[in-house]
PDB file of C-alpha atoms in Angstrom:
ATOM      1  CA  UNK P   1      32.265  47.840 -10.441  1.00 93.00           C
ATOM      2  CA  UNK P   2      33.114  46.646 -13.923  1.00 95.00           C
ATOM      3  CA  UNK P   3      35.476  48.407 -16.322  1.00 97.00           C
ATOM      4  CA  UNK P   4      34.482  48.539 -19.989  1.00 97.00           C
ATOM      5  CA  UNK P   5      37.147  49.382 -22.550  1.00 96.00           C
ATOM      6  CA  UNK P   6      35.849  50.758 -25.861  1.00 97.00           C
ATOM      7  CA  UNK P   7      38.333  50.533 -28.738  1.00 95.00           C
ATOM      8  CA  UNK P   8      38.249  51.771 -32.329  1.00 93.00           C
ATOM      9  CA  UNK P   9      41.067  52.813 -34.649  1.00 91.00           C
ATOM     10  CA  UNK P  10      41.598  56.503 -33.923  1.00 94.00           C
ATOM     11  CA  UNK P  11      39.630  57.056 -30.684  1.00 96.00           C
ATOM     12  CA  UNK P  12      38.076  60.123 -32.260  1.00 96.00           C
ATOM     13  CA  UNK P  13      34.529  58.910 -32.890  1.00 97.00           C
ATOM     14  CA  UNK P  14      32.843  55.602 -32.023  1.00 97.00           C
ATOM     15  CA  UNK P  15      34.815  54.706 -28.913  1.00 97.00           C
ATOM     16  CA  UNK P  16      34.549  58.250 -27.553  1.00 98.00           C
ATOM     17  CA  UNK P  17      30.764  58.209 -28.008  1.00 98.00           C
ATOM     18  CA  UNK P  18      30.502  54.733 -26.472  1.00 98.00           C
ATOM     19  CA  UNK P  19      32.524  55.639 -23.380  1.00 98.00           C
ATOM     20  CA  UNK P  20      30.556  58.848 -22.776  1.00 98.00           C
ATOM     21  CA  UNK P  21      27.200  57.120 -23.273  1.00 98.00           C
ATOM     22  CA  UNK P  22      28.315  54.252 -21.033  1.00 98.00           C
ATOM     23  CA  UNK P  23      29.337  56.688 -18.278  1.00 98.00           C
ATOM     24  CA  UNK P  24      25.935  58.374 -18.491  1.00 98.00           C
ATOM     25  CA  UNK P  25      24.026  55.073 -18.447  1.00 98.00           C
ATOM     26  CA  UNK P  26      26.094  53.500 -15.664  1.00 98.00           C
ATOM     27  CA  UNK P  27      25.815  56.548 -13.383  1.00 97.00           C
ATOM     28  CA  UNK P  28      28.997  55.627 -11.517  1.00 97.00           C
ATOM     29  CA  UNK P  29      28.187  51.913 -11.110  1.00 97.00           C
ATOM     30  CA  UNK P  30      30.767  50.984 -13.761  1.00 98.00           C
ATOM     31  CA  UNK P  31      33.730  52.710 -15.391  1.00 98.00           C
ATOM     32  CA  UNK P  32      34.423  53.383 -19.066  1.00 98.00           C
ATOM     33  CA  UNK P  33      37.759  53.800 -20.809  1.00 97.00           C
ATOM     34  CA  UNK P  34      38.211  54.502 -24.499  1.00 97.00           C
ATOM     35  CA  UNK P  35      41.231  54.176 -26.732  1.00 96.00           C
ATOM     36  CA  UNK P  36      42.328  53.734 -30.308  1.00 94.00           C
ATOM     37  CA  UNK P  37      44.703  51.168 -31.705  1.00 90.00           C
ATOM     38  CA  UNK P  38      46.365  53.853 -33.870  1.00 91.00           C
ATOM     39  CA  UNK P  39      45.194  56.970 -32.022  1.00 93.00           C
ATOM     40  CA  UNK P  40      47.094  60.237 -32.267  1.00 93.00           C
ATOM     41  CA  UNK P  41      47.116  61.845 -28.793  1.00 91.00           C
ATOM     42  CA  UNK P  42      47.648  65.214 -30.476  1.00 93.00           C
ATOM     43  CA  UNK P  43      44.429  64.714 -32.450  1.00 94.00           C
ATOM     44  CA  UNK P  44      40.876  65.701 -31.668  1.00 95.00           C
ATOM     45  CA  UNK P  45      37.468  64.095 -31.506  1.00 97.00           C
ATOM     46  CA  UNK P  46      35.695  64.462 -34.873  1.00 96.00           C
ATOM     47  CA  UNK P  47      33.609  67.646 -34.995  1.00 96.00           C
ATOM     48  CA  UNK P  48      30.367  65.905 -36.102  1.00 97.00           C
ATOM     49  CA  UNK P  49      30.734  63.548 -33.112  1.00 98.00           C
ATOM     50  CA  UNK P  50      31.105  66.529 -30.778  1.00 98.00           C
ATOM     51  CA  UNK P  51      27.983  68.088 -32.321  1.00 97.00           C
ATOM     52  CA  UNK P  52      25.695  65.048 -32.048  1.00 98.00           C
ATOM     53  CA  UNK P  53      26.822  64.307 -28.505  1.00 98.00           C
ATOM     54  CA  UNK P  54      26.245  67.908 -27.513  1.00 98.00           C
ATOM     55  CA  UNK P  55      22.614  67.387 -28.594  1.00 98.00           C
ATOM     56  CA  UNK P  56      22.368  64.947 -25.682  1.00 98.00           C
ATOM     57  CA  UNK P  57      24.073  67.321 -23.258  1.00 98.00           C
ATOM     58  CA  UNK P  58      27.404  65.476 -23.414  1.00 98.00           C
ATOM     59  CA  UNK P  59      30.464  67.595 -24.183  1.00 98.00           C
ATOM     60  CA  UNK P  60      33.359  65.762 -25.842  1.00 98.00           C
ATOM     61  CA  UNK P  61      35.147  68.908 -27.041  1.00 96.00           C
ATOM     62  CA  UNK P  62      37.842  68.649 -24.373  1.00 95.00           C
ATOM     63  CA  UNK P  63      38.567  64.970 -24.859  1.00 96.00           C
ATOM     64  CA  UNK P  64      41.648  63.818 -26.718  1.00 96.00           C
ATOM     65  CA  UNK P  65      42.308  60.512 -28.440  1.00 97.00           C
ATOM     66  CA  UNK P  66      44.502  58.131 -26.503  1.00 96.00           C
ATOM     67  CA  UNK P  67      46.429  55.175 -27.784  1.00 94.00           C
ATOM     68  CA  UNK P  68      45.462  51.718 -26.570  1.00 92.00           C
ATOM     69  CA  UNK P  69      47.880  50.139 -24.114  1.00 92.00           C
ATOM     70  CA  UNK P  70      48.176  46.579 -22.887  1.00 89.00           C
ATOM     71  CA  UNK P  71      47.557  47.864 -19.357  1.00 92.00           C
ATOM     72  CA  UNK P  72      44.143  49.242 -20.398  1.00 94.00           C
ATOM     73  CA  UNK P  73      43.209  45.852 -21.757  1.00 90.00           C
ATOM     74  CA  UNK P  74      44.458  44.044 -18.673  1.00 91.00           C
ATOM     75  CA  UNK P  75      42.401  46.272 -16.354  1.00 94.00           C
ATOM     76  CA  UNK P  76      39.179  45.922 -18.354  1.00 95.00           C
ATOM     77  CA  UNK P  77      36.463  43.412 -17.521  1.00 95.00           C
ATOM     78  CA  UNK P  78      34.993  43.667 -21.014  1.00 96.00           C
ATOM     79  CA  UNK P  79      36.628  44.939 -24.204  1.00 95.00           C
ATOM     80  CA  UNK P  80      34.308  46.309 -26.884  1.00 96.00           C
ATOM     81  CA  UNK P  81      35.953  46.668 -30.288  1.00 94.00           C
ATOM     82  CA  UNK P  82      34.504  48.790 -33.067  1.00 93.00           C
ATOM     83  CA  UNK P  83      36.150  48.354 -36.418  1.00 83.00           C
ATOM     84  CA  UNK P  84      39.762  47.956 -35.413  1.00 78.00           C
ATOM     85  CA  UNK P  85      39.997  44.328 -36.537  1.00 71.00           C
ATOM     86  CA  UNK P  86      43.459  42.833 -36.222  1.00 70.00           C
ATOM     87  CA  UNK P  87      44.850  46.133 -34.941  1.00 72.00           C
ATOM     88  CA  UNK P  88      43.147  45.460 -31.596  1.00 74.00           C
ATOM     89  CA  UNK P  89      45.320  43.344 -29.335  1.00 68.00           C
ATOM     90  CA  UNK P  90      43.957  40.145 -27.866  1.00 77.00           C
ATOM     91  CA  UNK P  91      44.418  39.524 -24.157  1.00 80.00           C
ATOM     92  CA  UNK P  92      43.614  35.960 -23.066  1.00 84.00           C
ATOM     93  CA  UNK P  93      40.915  35.645 -20.429  1.00 85.00           C
ATOM     94  CA  UNK P  94      39.144  38.881 -21.340  1.00 88.00           C
ATOM     95  CA  UNK P  95      35.596  39.048 -22.578  1.00 92.00           C
ATOM     96  CA  UNK P  96      35.418  40.602 -26.039  1.00 92.00           C
ATOM     97  CA  UNK P  97      32.484  42.046 -27.921  1.00 94.00           C
ATOM     98  CA  UNK P  98      32.735  43.370 -31.468  1.00 93.00           C
ATOM     99  CA  UNK P  99      30.254  46.046 -32.475  1.00 95.00           C
ATOM    100  CA  UNK P 100      30.057  46.486 -36.243  1.00 93.00           C
ATOM    101  CA  UNK P 101      29.607  50.257 -36.521  1.00 93.00           C
ATOM    102  CA  UNK P 102      30.328  52.709 -39.311  1.00 89.00           C
ATOM    103  CA  UNK P 103      33.149  55.147 -38.695  1.00 92.00           C
ATOM    104  CA  UNK P 104      31.557  58.592 -38.292  1.00 94.00           C
ATOM    105  CA  UNK P 105      34.545  60.369 -39.845  1.00 92.00           C
ATOM    106  CA  UNK P 106      33.443  62.389 -42.878  1.00 93.00           C
ATOM    107  CA  UNK P 107      29.798  61.327 -42.618  1.00 96.00           C
ATOM    108  CA  UNK P 108      26.790  63.663 -42.608  1.00 96.00           C
ATOM    109  CA  UNK P 109      25.285  64.538 -39.236  1.00 97.00           C
ATOM    110  CA  UNK P 110      22.191  62.350 -39.713  1.00 97.00           C
ATOM    111  CA  UNK P 111      24.415  59.280 -40.213  1.00 97.00           C
ATOM    112  CA  UNK P 112      26.548  60.204 -37.197  1.00 98.00           C
ATOM    113  CA  UNK P 113      23.328  60.559 -35.159  1.00 98.00           C
ATOM    114  CA  UNK P 114      22.237  57.089 -36.301  1.00 97.00           C
ATOM    115  CA  UNK P 115      25.583  55.650 -35.199  1.00 97.00           C
ATOM    116  CA  UNK P 116      25.296  57.476 -31.865  1.00 98.00           C
ATOM    117  CA  UNK P 117      21.792  56.085 -31.314  1.00 98.00           C
ATOM    118  CA  UNK P 118      22.924  52.569 -32.227  1.00 97.00           C
ATOM    119  CA  UNK P 119      25.788  52.854 -29.730  1.00 98.00           C
ATOM    120  CA  UNK P 120      23.403  54.193 -27.060  1.00 98.00           C
ATOM    121  CA  UNK P 121      21.130  51.148 -27.411  1.00 98.00           C
ATOM    122  CA  UNK P 122      24.060  48.735 -27.210  1.00 98.00           C
ATOM    123  CA  UNK P 123      25.518  50.563 -24.206  1.00 98.00           C
ATOM    124  CA  UNK P 124      22.195  50.387 -22.329  1.00 97.00           C
ATOM    125  CA  UNK P 125      22.101  46.612 -22.858  1.00 97.00           C
ATOM    126  CA  UNK P 126      25.725  46.229 -21.770  1.00 98.00           C
ATOM    127  CA  UNK P 127      25.185  48.268 -18.593  1.00 98.00           C
ATOM    128  CA  UNK P 128      22.055  46.245 -17.751  1.00 96.00           C
ATOM    129  CA  UNK P 129      24.019  43.029 -18.288  1.00 95.00           C
ATOM    130  CA  UNK P 130      26.896  44.209 -16.086  1.00 96.00           C
ATOM    131  CA  UNK P 131      24.426  45.321 -13.395  1.00 94.00           C
ATOM    132  CA  UNK P 132      22.855  41.856 -13.497  1.00 90.00           C
ATOM    133  CA  UNK P 133      26.214  40.110 -13.234  1.00 80.00           C
ATOM    134  CA  UNK P 134      27.191  42.228 -10.242  1.00 76.00           C
ATOM    135  CA  UNK P 135      23.851  41.613  -8.523  1.00 77.00           C
ATOM    136  CA  UNK P 136      24.221  37.865  -9.075  1.00 79.00           C
ATOM    137  CA  UNK P 137      27.784  37.911  -7.751  1.00 72.00           C
ATOM    138  CA  UNK P 138      26.712  39.867  -4.660  1.00 71.00           C
ATOM    139  CA  UNK P 139      23.834  37.445  -4.106  1.00 64.00           C
ATOM    140  CA  UNK P 140      26.157  34.462  -4.290  1.00 54.00           C
ATOM    141  CA  UNK P 141      28.651  36.117  -1.932  1.00 53.00           C
ATOM    142  CA  UNK P 142      26.024  36.925   0.713  1.00 53.00           C
ATOM    143  CA  UNK P 143      24.498  33.448   0.343  1.00 56.00           C
ATOM    144  CA  UNK P 144      27.918  31.856   0.824  1.00 53.00           C
ATOM    145  CA  UNK P 145      28.631  34.039   3.854  1.00 53.00           C
ATOM    146  CA  UNK P 146      25.331  33.159   5.528  1.00 52.00           C
ATOM    147  CA  UNK P 147      25.681  29.433   4.817  1.00 51.00           C
ATOM    148  CA  UNK P 148      29.220  29.349   6.195  1.00 51.00           C
ATOM    149  CA  UNK P 149      28.046  30.314   9.699  1.00 50.00           C
ATOM    150  CA  UNK P 150      28.022  27.453  12.142  1.00 49.00           C
ATOM    151  CA  UNK P 151      24.559  26.300  13.321  1.00 51.00           C
ATOM    152  CA  UNK P 152      23.413  28.262  16.315  1.00 51.00           C
ATOM    153  CA  UNK P 153      25.942  31.058  15.653  1.00 46.00           C
ATOM    154  CA  UNK P 154      24.758  34.524  14.696  1.00 46.00           C
TER     155      UNK P 154
END
């Protein structure tokens, strides 16, 4: 199981959508965490984001922004940044992806929907890639286990 960390500035829009869409696409095979480099834990997810996600049957109304911690980054297998630039910490040895996405804050619903759909496509590709990496790793592990048996031993 891989852990994907989605990071934007406030954790009230893009990263919340990405984590929720990732959870839906991964169906428990991988885990999603979202955070913001300058998130206000007393804040809320942007209302237009809640609305467009609700259209897909995903309810973000109860989610709260959370501030990015070093521990989150250390636990992640892949870190996906979305517009936080230098405010996102760099942890050596981690795989980073940067998704250039417009901040949905203050945008009309049709633009927020377009951002949501863009995120959904990217998330599907990421989940498929992580599934493939896990399958390859499992294949190598079982191949190594079977080749390590002594001849004539079962």
